[in-house]
GROMACS .gro file of C-alpha atoms in nm:
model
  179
    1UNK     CA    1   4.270  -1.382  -0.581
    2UNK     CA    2   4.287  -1.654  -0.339
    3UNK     CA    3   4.549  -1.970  -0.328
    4UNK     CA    4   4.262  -2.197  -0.425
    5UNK     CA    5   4.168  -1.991  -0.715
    6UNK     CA    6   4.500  -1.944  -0.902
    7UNK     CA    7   4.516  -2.358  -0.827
    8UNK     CA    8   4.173  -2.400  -0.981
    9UNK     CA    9   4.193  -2.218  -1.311
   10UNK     CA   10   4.531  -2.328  -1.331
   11UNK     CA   11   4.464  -2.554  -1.641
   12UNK     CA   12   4.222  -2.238  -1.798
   13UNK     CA   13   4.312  -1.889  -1.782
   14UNK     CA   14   4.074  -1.617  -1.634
   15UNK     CA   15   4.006  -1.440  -1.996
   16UNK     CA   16   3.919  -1.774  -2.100
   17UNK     CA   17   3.682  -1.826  -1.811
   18UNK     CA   18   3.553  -1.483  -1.894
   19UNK     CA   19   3.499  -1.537  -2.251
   20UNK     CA   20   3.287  -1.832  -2.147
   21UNK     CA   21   3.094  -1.661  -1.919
   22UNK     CA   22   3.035  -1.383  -2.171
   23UNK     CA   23   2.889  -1.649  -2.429
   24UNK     CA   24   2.617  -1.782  -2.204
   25UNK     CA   25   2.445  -1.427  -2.172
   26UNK     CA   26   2.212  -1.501  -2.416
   27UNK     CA   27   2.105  -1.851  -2.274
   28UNK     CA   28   2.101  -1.705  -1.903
   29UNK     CA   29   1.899  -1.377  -2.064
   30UNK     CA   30   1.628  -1.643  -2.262
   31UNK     CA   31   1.633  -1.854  -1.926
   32UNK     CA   32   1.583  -1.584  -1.673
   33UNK     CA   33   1.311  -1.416  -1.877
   34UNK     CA   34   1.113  -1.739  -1.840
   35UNK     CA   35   1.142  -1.774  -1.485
   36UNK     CA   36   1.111  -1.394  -1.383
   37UNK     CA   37   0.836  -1.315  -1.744
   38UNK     CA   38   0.951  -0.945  -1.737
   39UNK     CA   39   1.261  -0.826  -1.929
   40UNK     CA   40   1.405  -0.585  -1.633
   41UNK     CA   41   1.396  -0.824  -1.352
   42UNK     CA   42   1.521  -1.097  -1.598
   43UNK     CA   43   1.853  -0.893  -1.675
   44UNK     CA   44   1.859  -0.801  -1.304
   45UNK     CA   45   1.915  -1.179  -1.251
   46UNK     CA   46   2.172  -1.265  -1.516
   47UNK     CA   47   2.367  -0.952  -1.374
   48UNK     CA   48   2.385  -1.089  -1.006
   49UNK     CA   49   2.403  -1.484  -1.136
   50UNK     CA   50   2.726  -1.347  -1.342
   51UNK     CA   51   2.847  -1.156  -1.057
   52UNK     CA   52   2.829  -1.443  -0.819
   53UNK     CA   53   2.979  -1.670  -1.069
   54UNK     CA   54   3.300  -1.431  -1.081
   55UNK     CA   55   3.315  -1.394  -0.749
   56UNK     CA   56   3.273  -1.778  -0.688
   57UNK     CA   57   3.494  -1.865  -1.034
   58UNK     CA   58   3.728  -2.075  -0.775
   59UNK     CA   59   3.482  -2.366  -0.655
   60UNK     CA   60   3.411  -2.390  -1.069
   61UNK     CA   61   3.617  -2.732  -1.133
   62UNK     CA   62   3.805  -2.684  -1.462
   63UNK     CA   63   3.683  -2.928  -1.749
   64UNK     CA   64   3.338  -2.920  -1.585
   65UNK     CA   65   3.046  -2.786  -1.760
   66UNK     CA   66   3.039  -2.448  -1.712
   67UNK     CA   67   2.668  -2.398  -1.847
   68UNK     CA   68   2.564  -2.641  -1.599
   69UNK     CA   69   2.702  -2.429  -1.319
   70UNK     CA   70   2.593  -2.125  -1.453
   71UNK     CA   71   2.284  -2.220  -1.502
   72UNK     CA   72   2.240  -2.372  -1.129
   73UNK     CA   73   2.349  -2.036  -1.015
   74UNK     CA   74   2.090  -1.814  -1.186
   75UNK     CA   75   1.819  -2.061  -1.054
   76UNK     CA   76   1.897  -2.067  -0.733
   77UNK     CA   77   1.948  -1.696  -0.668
   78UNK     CA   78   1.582  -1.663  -0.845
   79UNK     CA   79   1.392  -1.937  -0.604
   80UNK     CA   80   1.628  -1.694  -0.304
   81UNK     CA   81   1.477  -1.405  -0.452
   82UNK     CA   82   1.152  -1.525  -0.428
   83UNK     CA   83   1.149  -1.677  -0.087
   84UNK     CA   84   1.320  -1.391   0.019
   85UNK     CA   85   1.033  -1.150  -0.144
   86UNK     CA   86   0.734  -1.355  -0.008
   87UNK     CA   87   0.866  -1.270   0.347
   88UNK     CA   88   0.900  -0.882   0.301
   89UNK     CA   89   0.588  -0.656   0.234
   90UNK     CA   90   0.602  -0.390  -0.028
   91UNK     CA   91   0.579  -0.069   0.152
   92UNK     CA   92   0.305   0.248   0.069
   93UNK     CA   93   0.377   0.516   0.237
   94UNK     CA   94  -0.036   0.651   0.238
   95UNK     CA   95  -0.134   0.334   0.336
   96UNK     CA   96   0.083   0.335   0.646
   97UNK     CA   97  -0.034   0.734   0.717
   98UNK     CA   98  -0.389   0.625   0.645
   99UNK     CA   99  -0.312   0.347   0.925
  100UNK     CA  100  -0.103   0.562   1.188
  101UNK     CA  101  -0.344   0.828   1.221
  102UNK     CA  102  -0.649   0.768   1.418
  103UNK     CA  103  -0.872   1.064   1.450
  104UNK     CA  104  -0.954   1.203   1.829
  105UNK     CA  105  -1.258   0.963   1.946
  106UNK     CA  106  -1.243   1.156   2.303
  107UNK     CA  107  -1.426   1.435   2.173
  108UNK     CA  108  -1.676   1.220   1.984
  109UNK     CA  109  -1.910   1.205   2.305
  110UNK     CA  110  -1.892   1.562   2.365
  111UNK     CA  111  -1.979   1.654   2.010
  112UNK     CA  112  -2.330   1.429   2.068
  113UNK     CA  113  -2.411   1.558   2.359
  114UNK     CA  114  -2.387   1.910   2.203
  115UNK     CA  115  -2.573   1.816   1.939
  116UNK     CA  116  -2.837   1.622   2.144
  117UNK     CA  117  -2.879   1.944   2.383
  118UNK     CA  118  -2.940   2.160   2.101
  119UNK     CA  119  -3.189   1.943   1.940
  120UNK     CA  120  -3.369   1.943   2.261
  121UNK     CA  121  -3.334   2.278   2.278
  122UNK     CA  122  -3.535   2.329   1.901
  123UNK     CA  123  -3.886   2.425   1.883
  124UNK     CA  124  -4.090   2.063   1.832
  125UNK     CA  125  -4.175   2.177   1.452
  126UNK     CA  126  -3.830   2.204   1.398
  127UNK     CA  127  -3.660   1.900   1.560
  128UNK     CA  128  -3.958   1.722   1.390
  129UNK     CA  129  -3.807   1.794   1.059
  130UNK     CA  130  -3.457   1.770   1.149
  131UNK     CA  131  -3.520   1.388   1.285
  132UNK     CA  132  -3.719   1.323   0.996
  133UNK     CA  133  -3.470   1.491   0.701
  134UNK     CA  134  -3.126   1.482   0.836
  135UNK     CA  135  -3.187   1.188   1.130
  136UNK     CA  136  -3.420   0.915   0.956
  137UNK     CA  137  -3.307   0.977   0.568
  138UNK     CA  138  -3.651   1.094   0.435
  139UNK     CA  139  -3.718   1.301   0.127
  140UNK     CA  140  -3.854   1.662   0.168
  141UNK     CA  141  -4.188   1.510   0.009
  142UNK     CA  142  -4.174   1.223   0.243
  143UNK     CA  143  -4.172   1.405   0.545
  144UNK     CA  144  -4.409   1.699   0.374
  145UNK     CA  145  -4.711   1.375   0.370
  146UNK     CA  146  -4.590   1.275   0.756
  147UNK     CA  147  -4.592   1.607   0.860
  148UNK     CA  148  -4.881   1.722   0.660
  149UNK     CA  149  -4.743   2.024   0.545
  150UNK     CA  150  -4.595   2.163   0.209
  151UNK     CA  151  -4.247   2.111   0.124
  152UNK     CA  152  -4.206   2.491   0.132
  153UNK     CA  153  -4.266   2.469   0.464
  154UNK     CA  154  -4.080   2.147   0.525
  155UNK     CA  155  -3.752   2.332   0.334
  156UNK     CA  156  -3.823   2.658   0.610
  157UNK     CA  157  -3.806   2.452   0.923
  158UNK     CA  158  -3.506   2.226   0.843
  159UNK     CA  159  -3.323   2.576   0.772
  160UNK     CA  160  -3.456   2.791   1.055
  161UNK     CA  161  -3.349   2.419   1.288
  162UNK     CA  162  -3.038   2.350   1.133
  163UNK     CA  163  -2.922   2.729   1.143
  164UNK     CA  164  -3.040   2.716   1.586
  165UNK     CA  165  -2.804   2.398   1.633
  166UNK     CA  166  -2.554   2.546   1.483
  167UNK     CA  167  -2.592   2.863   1.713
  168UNK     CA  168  -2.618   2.615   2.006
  169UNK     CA  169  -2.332   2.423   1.901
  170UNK     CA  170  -2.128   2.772   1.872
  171UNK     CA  171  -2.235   2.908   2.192
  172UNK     CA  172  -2.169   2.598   2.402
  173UNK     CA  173  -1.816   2.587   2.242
  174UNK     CA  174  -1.714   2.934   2.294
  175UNK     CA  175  -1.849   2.879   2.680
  176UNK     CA  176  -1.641   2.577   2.702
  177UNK     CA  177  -1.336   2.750   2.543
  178UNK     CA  178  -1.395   3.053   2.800
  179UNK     CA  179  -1.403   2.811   3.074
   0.00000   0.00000   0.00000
């Protein structure tokens, strides 16, 4: 302990100072549960206002009011706290992976361009229903009326195209990978 604090609590003894402290839990407790309104962060508080107080216990001025000072403390390390926490960002670890990884766009291009050669490639029946189904969003009976045919037939071509794409697709990929 410091010069200034033996001179300072000269007139009252540290147990005493202590013992005072000890009594004004329960106000602190009651006041920092109204600032903070949940019972964890509110003992949090009185915890670090009492440990600043003891570690600050020689700039208290004997015969002042002790409450007073106490008090002051606990408040001011709360409005800290809070200026302190509206700075910083809470961190989520998924949200910063969801943010950190950006998928491949160079191969987006090349993907299309498969997928446009292949359609191309389709008989005009097919690609018809393929555009129709899986391009413009229609219902098998929707594009059965604009293709006037039976859905049957409809269900038969989207198959028959969707299985050649994916043969295209295949084919150009294993070229490119032999390349």
């Amino acid at each position: 302990m410091s010069e200034t604090a033996s001179v300072a609590l000269a007139g009252e003894d540290l147990e005493s100072f202590k013992d005072h402290m000890v009594t004004l839990i329960p106000s602190l407790r009651a006041f920092a549960r109204g600032l903070c309104r949940h019972r964890e962060a509110a003992d949090d508080l009185v915890q670090e206002a009492m440990m600043r107080a003891w570690s600050s216990r020689d700039s208290f001025t004997p015969g002042s009011n002790l409450r007073a000072w106490m008090f002051t403390i606990l408040r001011n390390h709360f409005y800290t706290t809070i200026r302190k926490d509206g700075r910083s960002v809470t961190w989520d670890p998924e949200a910063a992976e969801r943010i950190l990884i950006q998928e491949p766009e160079q191969e987006l291009p090349l993907h299309l361009e498969d997928v446009e050669r292949a359609l191309l490639e389709l008989p005009d029946k097919q690609r018809e229903m393929l555009l129709l189904v899986a391009g413009s969003g229609l219902t098998y009976e929707e594009a059965a009326q604009i293709a006037e045919c039976n859905i049957g037939t409809v269900k038969s071509r989207l198959n028959r195209g969707r299985a050649a794409i994916r043969a295209v697709i295949d084919g150009a990929q294993a070229t490119t990978l032999a390349r």
